[in-house]
Coordinates of C-alpha atoms and ligand atoms in Angstrom, one line a residue:
M1 CA -11.7 -23.3 16.9
G2 CA -14.9 -25.2 15.4
T3 CA -17.0 -21.9 16.0
I4 CA -16.2 -20.3 13.0
K5 CA -18.5 -21.6 10.5
C6 CA -19.2 -17.8 8.6
I7 CA -16.3 -15.7 7.5
G8 CA -16.7 -12.2 6.1
I9 CA -14.5 -10.2 3.9
L10 CA -14.0 -6.3 3.0
T11 CA -11.5 -4.3 1.5
S12 CA -10.9 -0.6 3.2
G13 CA -9.1 2.7 2.9
G14 CA -7.0 3.1 -0.5
D15 CA -7.5 0.3 -2.9
A16 CA -4.3 -1.4 -4.1
P17 CA -3.8 -3.6 -7.2
G18 CA -3.8 -7.5 -6.1
M19 CA -6.5 -7.1 -3.4
N20 CA -9.2 -8.9 -6.3
A21 CA -6.5 -11.7 -6.0
A22 CA -6.7 -11.5 -1.9
V23 CA -10.3 -11.8 -2.3
R24 CA -10.3 -14.6 -4.5
A25 CA -8.0 -16.6 -2.6
V26 CA -9.8 -15.9 0.7
T27 CA -13.1 -16.9 -0.7
R28 CA -11.7 -19.9 -2.3
S29 CA -10.1 -21.2 0.8
A30 CA -12.6 -20.4 3.0
I31 CA -15.4 -22.9 0.8
Y32 CA -12.4 -25.5 0.4
N33 CA -12.3 -25.6 4.2
G34 CA -16.1 -25.7 4.6
L35 CA -16.9 -22.4 5.6
E36 CA -19.6 -19.9 4.1
V37 CA -18.2 -16.7 2.8
K38 CA -19.9 -13.4 3.0
A39 CA -18.4 -10.0 1.1
I40 CA -19.1 -7.0 2.6
Y41 CA -19.6 -4.0 -0.1
R42 CA -17.5 -0.6 0.7
G43 CA -15.3 -1.8 3.7
Y44 CA -16.5 -0.6 7.6
K45 CA -19.3 1.3 5.6
G46 CA -21.3 -1.9 4.2
L47 CA -20.5 -3.5 7.6
I48 CA -22.5 -0.4 9.3
T49 CA -25.4 -0.4 6.5
G50 CA -25.3 -4.3 5.8
E51 CA -24.3 -4.0 2.4
I52 CA -23.5 -8.0 2.1
E53 CA -23.8 -11.0 -0.1
T54 CA -23.4 -14.4 0.0
F55 CA -20.3 -15.2 -2.2
R56 CA -19.6 -18.5 -3.7
T57 CA -16.6 -19.5 -5.8
Q58 CA -18.0 -18.3 -9.2
N59 CA -18.6 -15.1 -7.3
V60 CA -14.4 -14.3 -7.6
S61 CA -14.2 -16.2 -11.3
N62 CA -11.3 -14.0 -13.4
I63 CA -11.2 -11.4 -10.8
I64 CA -7.3 -12.1 -10.4
Q65 CA -5.7 -10.1 -13.1
Q66 CA -8.1 -6.8 -12.3
G67 CA -6.2 -4.1 -10.5
G68 CA -9.0 -2.3 -7.9
T69 CA -11.4 -4.3 -5.5
I70 CA -14.6 -6.0 -6.4
L71 CA -15.7 -5.1 -3.0
K72 CA -15.3 -1.7 -3.9
T73 CA -13.5 0.2 -0.8
A74 CA -14.4 3.4 1.3
R75 CA -13.1 5.8 4.0
C76 CA -15.9 5.2 7.1
K77 CA -15.7 8.0 9.7
E78 CA -18.7 6.3 11.7
F79 CA -16.4 3.3 12.1
M80 CA -14.1 5.8 14.0
T81 CA -16.8 5.9 16.7
P82 CA -17.9 3.3 19.3
E83 CA -21.5 4.1 18.2
G84 CA -21.0 3.2 14.6
R85 CA -18.9 0.1 15.6
Q86 CA -21.6 -1.5 17.7
E87 CA -24.0 -0.8 14.8
A88 CA -20.9 -3.1 12.6
Y89 CA -21.0 -5.6 15.4
E90 CA -25.2 -5.8 15.0
T91 CA -24.6 -6.5 11.5
L92 CA -22.3 -9.0 11.6
Q93 CA -24.6 -11.1 14.5
R94 CA -27.4 -10.5 12.3
E95 CA -25.5 -12.3 9.4
G96 CA -24.2 -14.9 11.5
I97 CA -20.5 -13.4 10.4
D98 CA -18.2 -15.3 12.8
A99 CA -15.2 -13.8 12.2
L100 CA -13.6 -11.1 9.3
V101 CA -11.0 -11.3 7.3
C102 CA -10.1 -7.5 6.5
I103 CA -7.4 -6.1 3.3
G104 CA -6.3 -2.7 4.1
G105 CA -3.5 -0.3 5.1
D106 CA -2.3 1.1 8.7
G107 CA -5.8 3.0 9.2
T108 CA -8.2 -0.4 7.8
L109 CA -6.1 -2.5 10.6
T110 CA -6.1 0.1 13.3
G111 CA -9.9 0.2 12.9
A112 CA -9.8 -3.8 12.9
R113 CA -7.6 -4.0 16.1
I114 CA -9.8 -1.5 18.0
F115 CA -12.9 -3.1 16.6
A116 CA -11.8 -6.9 17.7
T117 CA -10.5 -5.7 21.3
E118 CA -13.6 -3.7 22.1
H119 CA -16.5 -6.9 20.7
N120 CA -13.8 -9.7 21.6
Y121 CA -14.1 -10.4 17.8
P122 CA -11.7 -12.7 15.8
I123 CA -10.6 -10.6 13.1
V124 CA -6.9 -11.4 10.7
G125 CA -5.9 -8.6 8.6
L126 CA -4.2 -8.9 5.2
P127 CA -1.4 -5.8 4.2
G128 CA -3.3 -4.2 1.2
T129 CA -1.8 -0.6 0.2
I130 CA 0.7 0.4 -2.3
D131 CA 2.6 2.3 0.4
N132 CA 4.4 -0.8 2.0
D133 CA 4.5 0.6 5.0
L134 CA 3.1 -2.0 7.3
F135 CA 5.9 -3.4 10.1
G136 CA 6.1 -7.2 9.9
T137 CA 5.8 -7.8 6.3
D138 CA 8.5 -7.5 3.5
S139 CA 6.1 -6.4 1.2
T140 CA 2.6 -5.5 0.9
I141 CA -0.4 -6.5 -2.0
G142 CA 0.4 -3.8 -4.4
Y143 CA 3.2 -2.4 -3.5
D144 CA 5.7 -4.4 -6.5
T145 CA 2.2 -3.0 -9.1
A146 CA 3.0 0.2 -7.8
L147 CA 7.1 0.3 -8.2
N148 CA 6.7 -1.4 -11.4
T149 CA 3.7 1.7 -12.6
I150 CA 6.4 4.1 -11.5
M151 CA 9.0 2.4 -13.6
D152 CA 7.2 2.5 -16.7
A153 CA 5.9 6.3 -16.6
V154 CA 9.6 7.3 -15.2
D155 CA 11.0 5.2 -18.4
K156 CA 8.9 7.5 -20.6
I157 CA 9.6 10.5 -18.9
R158 CA 13.3 10.0 -19.2
D159 CA 13.1 10.0 -23.1
T160 CA 11.8 13.2 -22.7
A161 CA 13.8 14.6 -20.1
T162 CA 17.0 13.7 -22.1
S163 CA 16.1 15.0 -25.3
H164 CA 15.1 18.0 -23.8
E165 CA 17.6 18.3 -21.2
R166 CA 15.3 18.6 -18.7
L167 CA 15.5 18.4 -14.8
F168 CA 12.6 16.4 -13.6
F169 CA 10.9 15.9 -10.1
I170 CA 8.3 13.4 -10.1
E171 CA 6.3 13.0 -7.5
V172 CA 5.1 9.3 -6.2
M173 CA 2.7 8.5 -3.5
G174 CA 3.9 6.7 -0.4
R175 CA 1.7 8.6 2.6
D176 CA 4.8 9.3 4.6
A177 CA 6.9 6.5 3.6
G178 CA 10.0 6.2 1.1
F179 CA 9.9 3.1 -0.2
L180 CA 8.1 3.5 -3.3
A181 CA 10.1 6.5 -4.1
L182 CA 13.8 5.1 -3.2
N183 CA 13.0 1.8 -4.7
G184 CA 11.9 3.4 -7.8
A185 CA 14.8 5.3 -8.2
I186 CA 16.8 2.7 -8.2
A187 CA 15.2 0.7 -10.9
T188 CA 14.8 3.9 -13.1
G189 CA 18.8 5.0 -12.7
S190 CA 17.2 8.2 -11.4
E191 CA 19.7 10.6 -9.8
A192 CA 18.5 10.9 -6.6
A193 CA 15.1 10.3 -4.4
I194 CA 13.9 12.9 -1.6
I195 CA 12.2 10.7 1.0
P196 CA 10.4 11.2 4.2
E197 CA 12.6 9.2 6.5
I198 CA 16.0 11.4 6.0
A199 CA 15.9 14.8 6.0
T200 CA 16.5 16.2 2.7
E201 CA 19.7 18.2 2.4
Y202 CA 19.1 20.3 -0.1
D203 CA 22.7 21.7 -0.4
Q204 CA 23.7 18.0 -1.5
L205 CA 20.6 17.7 -3.9
G206 CA 21.9 21.0 -5.8
E207 CA 25.2 20.0 -5.6
L208 CA 24.2 16.5 -7.2
I209 CA 22.5 17.8 -9.9
K210 CA 25.0 20.6 -10.7
N211 CA 27.7 18.0 -11.3
G212 CA 25.4 15.4 -13.1
F213 CA 24.6 17.9 -15.6
R214 CA 28.9 19.2 -15.7
K215 CA 29.5 15.6 -16.3
S216 CA 27.2 16.1 -19.3
K217 CA 24.7 14.1 -18.3
N218 CA 21.7 14.5 -20.6
S219 CA 18.9 14.5 -18.2
S220 CA 18.5 14.6 -14.8
I221 CA 15.4 13.0 -12.9
V222 CA 14.6 13.0 -9.3
L223 CA 11.9 11.1 -7.5
V224 CA 10.1 13.2 -4.5
A225 CA 7.5 11.4 -1.6
E226 CA 4.6 13.2 -1.6
S227 CA 4.5 14.0 2.2
P228 CA 4.3 16.9 4.3
L229 CA 7.6 16.1 5.5
T230 CA 9.3 16.1 2.1
G231 CA 7.1 19.6 0.9
G232 CA 6.2 17.1 -2.6
A233 CA 7.6 18.0 -6.1
M234 CA 6.3 21.5 -7.1
A235 CA 8.0 22.9 -3.9
M236 CA 11.4 21.2 -4.4
A237 CA 11.1 22.6 -7.8
E238 CA 9.9 26.1 -7.0
R239 CA 13.1 26.3 -5.0
V240 CA 15.5 24.2 -7.4
K241 CA 14.3 26.9 -10.2
N242 CA 15.0 30.1 -8.2
E243 CA 18.8 29.1 -7.3
Y244 CA 19.5 27.2 -10.7
P245 CA 17.9 29.3 -13.2
Q246 CA 20.2 27.7 -16.3
Y247 CA 18.1 24.7 -15.9
D248 CA 14.9 23.6 -17.5
V249 CA 12.9 22.5 -14.5
R250 CA 9.9 20.3 -14.9
V251 CA 7.7 18.9 -12.6
T252 CA 5.3 15.5 -12.9
I253 CA 2.7 14.2 -10.2
L254 CA 2.2 10.2 -11.2
G255 CA -0.9 10.1 -9.2
H256 CA -3.7 8.0 -8.5
I257 CA -2.2 6.4 -12.1
Q258 CA -0.1 4.6 -9.5
R259 CA -3.1 2.7 -7.8
G260 CA -4.7 1.3 -11.0
G261 CA -3.4 -1.6 -13.2
S262 CA -3.2 -5.4 -13.7
P263 CA -1.2 -6.7 -10.3
T264 CA 2.3 -8.2 -11.2
A265 CA 2.7 -12.3 -11.1
F266 CA 4.6 -11.2 -7.7
D267 CA 1.3 -9.0 -6.0
R268 CA -1.0 -11.8 -7.3
I269 CA 1.1 -15.0 -5.7
L270 CA 1.4 -12.9 -2.9
A271 CA -2.1 -12.4 -2.8
S272 CA -3.2 -15.7 -3.1
R273 CA -0.5 -16.9 -0.6
M274 CA -2.3 -14.4 1.9
G275 CA -5.4 -15.1 1.5
A276 CA -5.1 -18.8 1.9
A277 CA -3.2 -18.0 5.3
A278 CA -5.9 -15.6 6.4
I279 CA -8.3 -18.8 6.6
D280 CA -5.6 -21.1 8.0
A281 CA -5.3 -18.5 10.6
L282 CA -8.6 -18.2 11.4
L283 CA -8.7 -22.4 11.8
E284 CA -6.0 -22.1 13.9
D285 CA -7.5 -19.9 16.5
Q286 CA -5.2 -16.9 15.5
R287 CA -7.2 -13.6 16.0
N288 CA -5.9 -9.8 15.9
V289 CA -2.8 -10.9 13.8
M290 CA -1.9 -9.4 10.3
I291 CA -0.5 -11.7 7.4
G292 CA 3.3 -11.1 6.6
I293 CA 6.0 -12.4 4.3
Q294 CA 8.9 -12.5 5.9
N295 CA 12.0 -14.2 4.0
D296 CA 9.4 -15.9 1.8
E297 CA 7.9 -17.5 4.5
I298 CA 4.2 -17.0 6.0
V299 CA 4.3 -15.0 9.3
Y300 CA 1.3 -13.6 11.5
V301 CA 1.9 -10.6 13.2
P302 CA 0.3 -9.0 15.8
F303 CA -1.9 -5.9 14.9
N304 CA 0.0 -3.9 17.6
K305 CA 3.1 -4.4 15.9
A306 CA 2.1 -3.8 12.4
I307 CA 0.8 -0.8 13.0
K308 CA 2.2 0.7 15.8
N309 CA 6.1 0.3 14.0
D310 CA 7.5 2.3 11.6
K311 CA 8.6 0.3 9.2
P312 CA 12.6 1.0 9.0
I313 CA 13.8 2.2 5.4
N314 CA 16.8 0.1 4.5
R315 CA 19.6 2.4 4.5
D316 CA 22.0 0.3 2.7
L317 CA 19.7 1.2 -0.6
L318 CA 20.0 5.1 -0.1
N319 CA 23.9 4.6 -0.3
T320 CA 23.5 2.4 -3.3
L321 CA 21.4 5.4 -5.0
R322 CA 23.9 7.8 -4.2
I323 CA 26.9 5.6 -5.8
L324 CA 25.1 4.7 -8.9
S325 CA 24.0 8.4 -9.4
I326 CA 27.3 9.5 -9.9
Ligands
LIG1 P1 -3.9 3.0 3.0 O1 -3.0 3.2 3.7 O2 -4.0 2.6 1.0 O3 -4.3 5.1 2.4 P2 -5.7 2.9 5.0 O4 -6.1 1.5 5.3 O5 -5.0 3.1 5.5 O6 -5.3 2.5 3.2 P3 -7.6 4.7 6.0 O7 -8.6 5.4 5.3 O8 -6.4 5.5 6.8 O9 -6.9 3.6 4.7 O10 -8.1 4.0 6.7 C1 -9.6 3.4 6.4 C2 -10.6 3.4 7.1 O11 -10.3 2.2 8.4 C3 -11.2 4.3 7.4 O12 -12.1 4.7 6.7 C4 -11.7 3.7 9.0 O13 -13.1 3.8 8.9 C5 -10.9 3.2 9.4 N1 -10.2 3.6 10.8 C6 -9.0 4.2 10.1 N2 -8.5 4.6 11.9 C7 -9.3 3.8 12.9 C8 -9.4 4.1 13.8 N3 -8.5 5.1 14.5 N4 -10.6 3.6 14.7 C9 -11.5 3.4 14.0 N5 -11.4 3.2 12.7 C10 -10.4 3.3 11.9

């Protein structure tokens, strides 16, 4: 493009392991290509308040292995108003930032799309969320690490569940998407997954649990995706307790442990590839696109597609889970 001399980078929304690896990749790739890099702290909030620092290669040393985000992250209501976005635009003008790389989830990319259109401003997005709920990419940065964290935690719960012959309902994150619950259930040999994409047939769940214990299973584990559509693990456990008082039912809500920790090799590599691709995209004059990965190839996904389309659950996985939990 030639007109981009300085890029800004920010992380926004919920943090995800691998965001630091992405920040490192964007920074170093930009500098390699002769661009100046300005780090914006606390997401869109920092854009409005002007919390900005020039980054050199050493600012991103020794962070590839760290969870969280060194840029901090925040939710910013002001950015949802035209006045807030105008202030953000004025900051960018003042700082001489010609284009932005925004790392975050669905909300972050929605904000990026609105801002880019409103101010005719070049933005490239990176999918940074443990939920894996962005369309057009096989995986989002942080999803694999969160899945592995769930696996480790459920394995531990299985030990105690088996010793006490208990039925556990374990709630995992996902924000209206069942990827973590479904793949987490397969990875841990859980008996079932309750996910928002598929209406839970409660009778079937009861049968499954009954049959499992009848066949002398020592424990049962059901992963429940947090969502108003599933009602969560607590509500599900209450129902089961009332109907099957013979079972020793327990609930574990994994909570924020799922967001933390050192990113897996998969997430570090994904974030590194995507970060470098974000700079390539800007230099190729791409704008309003999210970097995705499909069949191991980097792709550019228009914001509209990434945000507006619900990413479908692979129903074969549900079938696999059902077959393997007999
Ligand atoms: P996660 O998926 O991990 O929750 P997210 O990026 O979806 O991450 P959100 O809190 O939904 O997290 O969004 C982050 C920020 O993006 C919001 O705080 C807000 O500043 C901005 N944003 C979200 N939706 C909009 C919108 N409709 N218009 C403008 N800005 C928005």
